[in-house]
Amino acid sequence: MDSRGIPSGGMIPTRRTGATLLVAYVVTLAFIALWPEPVDRGVSPLLHRLDEIVPWITYNRVEVIANVVLFVPYGALLTFALGRSSHLVLPVAIVTTVGIEAAQTLLPERTTSVVDIIANTTGACLGLLAASAAIALRRRRDARDAAHRPAGRMAVDGVGERHG
C-alpha cells in the first residue's frame, strides 16, 4: 500500500480513501446541483445551435447524458467507501438525487424532473457496476497472487480489508 492508501499495483482505493474522495465529490456535487441558476446557462445557446446543426444531438439528450455522467463517480466512490455494504449504494443514490430535486424546488431558476432522478440513479448504478467489477478483478488477482505468496504474509484487497 502506498502513502495515499492505494494498494500497490492498482488504482482501487481503500475504504478510507474512497470515503475521503466521496466527501470531496459530494461537496462538488452539492455546488453543481444547488447552484441558484442553471449551471448550463453559459453553454445553453451552443447546445441549442448544435441541435439545429445535428438534429439528433438535442439539448434534452445532452442534459440526460450529463446527469448520468455526473453520478457515475458518485456510485463508484460510494461502492469503495461502503465496502461490503455496497448493497446500499443505489438506495443512498436514490435518496440523494430525490433530495437534490426537492432542494431545487426552493431555487426559483432551477427546474426539477423525474428524468433527472432516473438519469442520476442510472449513473450511480453504472458507477456501482464499474467499481464492483474493479474490486472483483482485484480480488481475483489477489487470490492468484496469494497462491504464490509465502505462508503468513497478508494482502490488502481493493476495499482495504486484510486477508490471508
mmCIF file of C-alpha atoms in Angstrom:
data_model
loop_
_atom_site.group_PDB
_atom_site.id
_atom_site.type_symbol
_atom_site.label_atom_id
_atom_site.label_comp_id
_atom_site.label_asym_id
_atom_site.label_seq_id
_atom_site.Cartn_x
_atom_site.Cartn_y
_atom_site.Cartn_z
ATOM 1 C CA MET A 1 0.000 0.000 0.000
ATOM 2 C CA ASP A 2 1.398 3.391 -0.883
ATOM 3 C CA SER A 3 1.247 6.623 1.115
ATOM 4 C CA ARG A 4 -2.095 7.574 -0.460
ATOM 5 C CA GLY A 5 -3.828 4.440 0.801
ATOM 6 C CA ILE A 6 -3.942 2.831 -2.631
ATOM 7 C CA PRO A 7 -2.931 -0.820 -2.712
ATOM 8 C CA SER A 8 0.348 -1.235 -4.548
ATOM 9 C CA GLY A 9 -0.056 -2.450 -8.081
ATOM 10 C CA GLY A 10 -3.536 -0.994 -8.568
ATOM 11 C CA MET A 11 -5.678 2.129 -8.529
ATOM 12 C CA ILE A 12 -8.559 0.789 -6.457
ATOM 13 C CA PRO A 13 -8.909 2.975 -3.366
ATOM 14 C CA THR A 14 -9.240 1.620 0.138
ATOM 15 C CA ARG A 15 -12.446 2.312 2.048
ATOM 16 C CA ARG A 16 -10.813 5.276 3.799
ATOM 17 C CA THR A 17 -9.532 6.794 0.564
ATOM 18 C CA GLY A 18 -12.884 6.110 -1.103
ATOM 19 C CA ALA A 19 -14.688 7.859 1.756
ATOM 20 C CA THR A 20 -12.339 10.853 1.578
ATOM 21 C CA LEU A 21 -12.798 11.175 -2.183
ATOM 22 C CA LEU A 22 -16.554 10.724 -1.712
ATOM 23 C CA VAL A 23 -16.739 13.686 0.687
ATOM 24 C CA ALA A 24 -14.871 15.880 -1.806
ATOM 25 C CA TYR A 25 -17.154 14.705 -4.615
ATOM 26 C CA VAL A 26 -20.329 15.318 -2.578
ATOM 27 C CA VAL A 27 -19.221 18.903 -1.881
ATOM 28 C CA THR A 28 -18.627 19.418 -5.619
ATOM 29 C CA LEU A 29 -21.938 17.749 -6.459
ATOM 30 C CA ALA A 30 -23.764 19.995 -3.977
ATOM 31 C CA PHE A 31 -22.312 23.112 -5.612
ATOM 32 C CA ILE A 32 -23.377 21.918 -9.059
ATOM 33 C CA ALA A 33 -26.832 20.702 -8.043
ATOM 34 C CA LEU A 34 -27.734 23.558 -5.716
ATOM 35 C CA TRP A 35 -26.258 26.491 -7.611
ATOM 36 C CA PRO A 36 -29.032 29.137 -7.702
ATOM 37 C CA GLU A 37 -29.095 29.332 -11.503
ATOM 38 C CA PRO A 38 -28.764 26.564 -14.100
ATOM 39 C CA VAL A 39 -25.116 25.553 -14.437
ATOM 40 C CA ASP A 40 -25.510 25.077 -18.179
ATOM 41 C CA ARG A 41 -26.647 28.655 -18.727
ATOM 42 C CA GLY A 42 -23.365 29.605 -20.449
ATOM 43 C CA VAL A 43 -23.424 26.706 -22.898
ATOM 44 C CA SER A 44 -27.166 26.593 -23.467
ATOM 45 C CA PRO A 45 -27.082 28.722 -26.657
ATOM 46 C CA LEU A 46 -24.299 26.500 -28.035
ATOM 47 C CA LEU A 47 -26.284 23.352 -27.287
ATOM 48 C CA HIS A 48 -29.393 24.755 -28.973
ATOM 49 C CA ARG A 49 -27.303 25.770 -32.012
ATOM 50 C CA LEU A 50 -25.743 22.297 -32.112
ATOM 51 C CA ASP A 51 -29.284 20.881 -32.056
ATOM 52 C CA GLU A 52 -30.033 22.862 -35.234
ATOM 53 C CA ILE A 53 -26.928 21.556 -36.976
ATOM 54 C CA VAL A 54 -27.077 17.934 -35.774
ATOM 55 C CA PRO A 55 -30.740 17.190 -35.039
ATOM 56 C CA TRP A 56 -30.122 14.001 -33.020
ATOM 57 C CA ILE A 57 -27.938 15.920 -30.530
ATOM 58 C CA THR A 58 -30.791 17.565 -28.703
ATOM 59 C CA TYR A 59 -30.497 19.723 -25.618
ATOM 60 C CA ASN A 60 -32.581 17.202 -23.657
ATOM 61 C CA ARG A 61 -30.354 14.265 -24.660
ATOM 62 C CA VAL A 62 -27.206 16.143 -23.695
ATOM 63 C CA GLU A 63 -28.772 17.062 -20.350
ATOM 64 C CA VAL A 64 -29.757 13.445 -19.610
ATOM 65 C CA ILE A 65 -26.298 12.152 -20.569
ATOM 66 C CA ALA A 66 -24.687 14.841 -18.392
ATOM 67 C CA ASN A 67 -26.844 13.747 -15.434
ATOM 68 C CA VAL A 68 -25.851 10.108 -15.953
ATOM 69 C CA VAL A 69 -22.143 11.005 -16.201
ATOM 70 C CA LEU A 70 -22.367 13.273 -13.153
ATOM 71 C CA PHE A 71 -23.430 10.372 -10.928
ATOM 72 C CA VAL A 72 -21.054 7.654 -12.200
ATOM 73 C CA PRO A 73 -18.239 8.772 -9.852
ATOM 74 C CA TYR A 74 -20.752 9.059 -7.012
ATOM 75 C CA GLY A 75 -21.807 5.427 -7.428
ATOM 76 C CA ALA A 76 -18.201 4.236 -7.734
ATOM 77 C CA LEU A 77 -16.975 6.199 -4.711
ATOM 78 C CA LEU A 78 -19.952 5.046 -2.632
ATOM 79 C CA THR A 79 -19.083 1.472 -3.560
ATOM 80 C CA PHE A 80 -15.482 1.897 -2.416
ATOM 81 C CA ALA A 81 -16.482 3.777 0.740
ATOM 82 C CA LEU A 82 -19.188 1.301 1.770
ATOM 83 C CA GLY A 83 -17.090 -1.811 1.124
ATOM 84 C CA ARG A 84 -19.096 -4.921 1.904
ATOM 85 C CA SER A 85 -22.205 -2.764 2.426
ATOM 86 C CA SER A 86 -22.244 -1.793 -1.249
ATOM 87 C CA HIS A 87 -25.822 -3.087 -1.493
ATOM 88 C CA LEU A 88 -26.726 0.331 -0.021
ATOM 89 C CA VAL A 89 -25.270 2.287 -2.964
ATOM 90 C CA LEU A 90 -28.469 2.506 -5.011
ATOM 91 C CA PRO A 91 -30.777 3.359 -2.095
ATOM 92 C CA VAL A 92 -28.336 6.082 -0.984
ATOM 93 C CA ALA A 93 -28.079 7.373 -4.562
ATOM 94 C CA ILE A 94 -31.860 7.482 -4.938
ATOM 95 C CA VAL A 95 -32.273 9.367 -1.650
ATOM 96 C CA THR A 96 -29.504 11.755 -2.703
ATOM 97 C CA THR A 97 -30.992 12.543 -6.100
ATOM 98 C CA VAL A 98 -34.537 12.899 -4.729
ATOM 99 C CA GLY A 99 -33.117 15.223 -2.066
ATOM 100 C CA ILE A 100 -31.354 17.285 -4.720
ATOM 101 C CA GLU A 101 -34.510 17.575 -6.798
ATOM 102 C CA ALA A 102 -36.525 18.521 -3.706
ATOM 103 C CA ALA A 103 -33.983 21.192 -2.755
ATOM 104 C CA GLN A 104 -34.066 22.575 -6.292
ATOM 105 C CA THR A 105 -37.777 23.314 -5.859
ATOM 106 C CA LEU A 106 -36.652 26.065 -3.459
ATOM 107 C CA LEU A 107 -34.465 27.657 -6.153
ATOM 108 C CA PRO A 108 -36.615 29.798 -8.470
ATOM 109 C CA GLU A 109 -34.395 29.430 -11.557
ATOM 110 C CA ARG A 110 -33.888 25.673 -11.238
ATOM 111 C CA THR A 111 -36.257 23.006 -12.515
ATOM 112 C CA THR A 112 -36.902 19.542 -11.161
ATOM 113 C CA SER A 113 -37.561 16.418 -13.135
ATOM 114 C CA VAL A 114 -38.246 12.731 -12.653
ATOM 115 C CA VAL A 115 -35.995 12.208 -15.689
ATOM 116 C CA ASP A 116 -33.125 13.720 -13.665
ATOM 117 C CA ILE A 117 -33.782 11.240 -10.849
ATOM 118 C CA ILE A 118 -33.747 8.336 -13.304
ATOM 119 C CA ALA A 119 -30.601 9.609 -15.068
ATOM 120 C CA ASN A 120 -28.748 10.248 -11.806
ATOM 121 C CA THR A 121 -29.688 6.821 -10.456
ATOM 122 C CA THR A 122 -28.581 5.225 -13.732
ATOM 123 C CA GLY A 123 -25.221 6.958 -13.402
ATOM 124 C CA ALA A 124 -24.810 5.753 -9.822
ATOM 125 C CA CYS A 125 -25.707 2.227 -10.945
ATOM 126 C CA LEU A 126 -23.044 2.365 -13.687
ATOM 127 C CA GLY A 127 -20.525 3.581 -11.103
ATOM 128 C CA LEU A 128 -21.509 0.743 -8.776
ATOM 129 C CA LEU A 129 -21.079 -1.799 -11.576
ATOM 130 C CA ALA A 130 -17.699 -0.404 -12.653
ATOM 131 C CA ALA A 131 -16.356 -0.274 -9.085
ATOM 132 C CA SER A 132 -17.696 -3.744 -8.289
ATOM 133 C CA ALA A 133 -16.040 -5.145 -11.416
ATOM 134 C CA ALA A 134 -12.747 -3.471 -10.499
ATOM 135 C CA ILE A 135 -12.934 -4.861 -6.956
ATOM 136 C CA ALA A 136 -13.768 -8.359 -8.245
ATOM 137 C CA LEU A 137 -10.838 -8.257 -10.664
ATOM 138 C CA ARG A 138 -8.549 -7.051 -7.905
ATOM 139 C CA ARG A 139 -9.716 -9.809 -5.542
ATOM 140 C CA ARG A 140 -9.202 -12.397 -8.267
ATOM 141 C CA ARG A 141 -5.678 -11.116 -8.848
ATOM 142 C CA ASP A 142 -5.012 -11.049 -5.078
ATOM 143 C CA ALA A 143 -6.225 -14.658 -4.769
ATOM 144 C CA ARG A 144 -3.973 -15.705 -7.636
ATOM 145 C CA ASP A 145 -1.036 -13.846 -6.051
ATOM 146 C CA ALA A 146 -1.807 -15.377 -2.633
ATOM 147 C CA ALA A 147 -1.341 -18.819 -4.117
ATOM 148 C CA HIS A 148 2.243 -17.820 -4.934
ATOM 149 C CA ARG A 149 2.928 -15.883 -1.695
ATOM 150 C CA PRO A 150 4.881 -17.418 1.186
ATOM 151 C CA ALA A 151 2.639 -18.530 4.086
ATOM 152 C CA GLY A 152 1.971 -15.929 6.771
ATOM 153 C CA ARG A 153 2.061 -12.816 4.546
ATOM 154 C CA MET A 154 -1.162 -10.788 4.431
ATOM 155 C CA ALA A 155 -2.557 -8.868 1.467
ATOM 156 C CA VAL A 156 -4.833 -5.850 1.367
ATOM 157 C CA ASP A 157 -7.668 -6.186 -1.109
ATOM 158 C CA GLY A 158 -9.321 -3.473 -3.164
ATOM 159 C CA VAL A 159 -11.553 -2.248 -0.352
ATOM 160 C CA GLY A 160 -8.854 -2.067 2.283
ATOM 161 C CA GLU A 161 -9.667 -5.285 4.094
ATOM 162 C CA ARG A 162 -6.864 -7.651 5.058
ATOM 163 C CA HIS A 163 -6.981 -11.310 4.185
ATOM 164 C CA GLY A 164 -4.519 -14.184 4.063
#
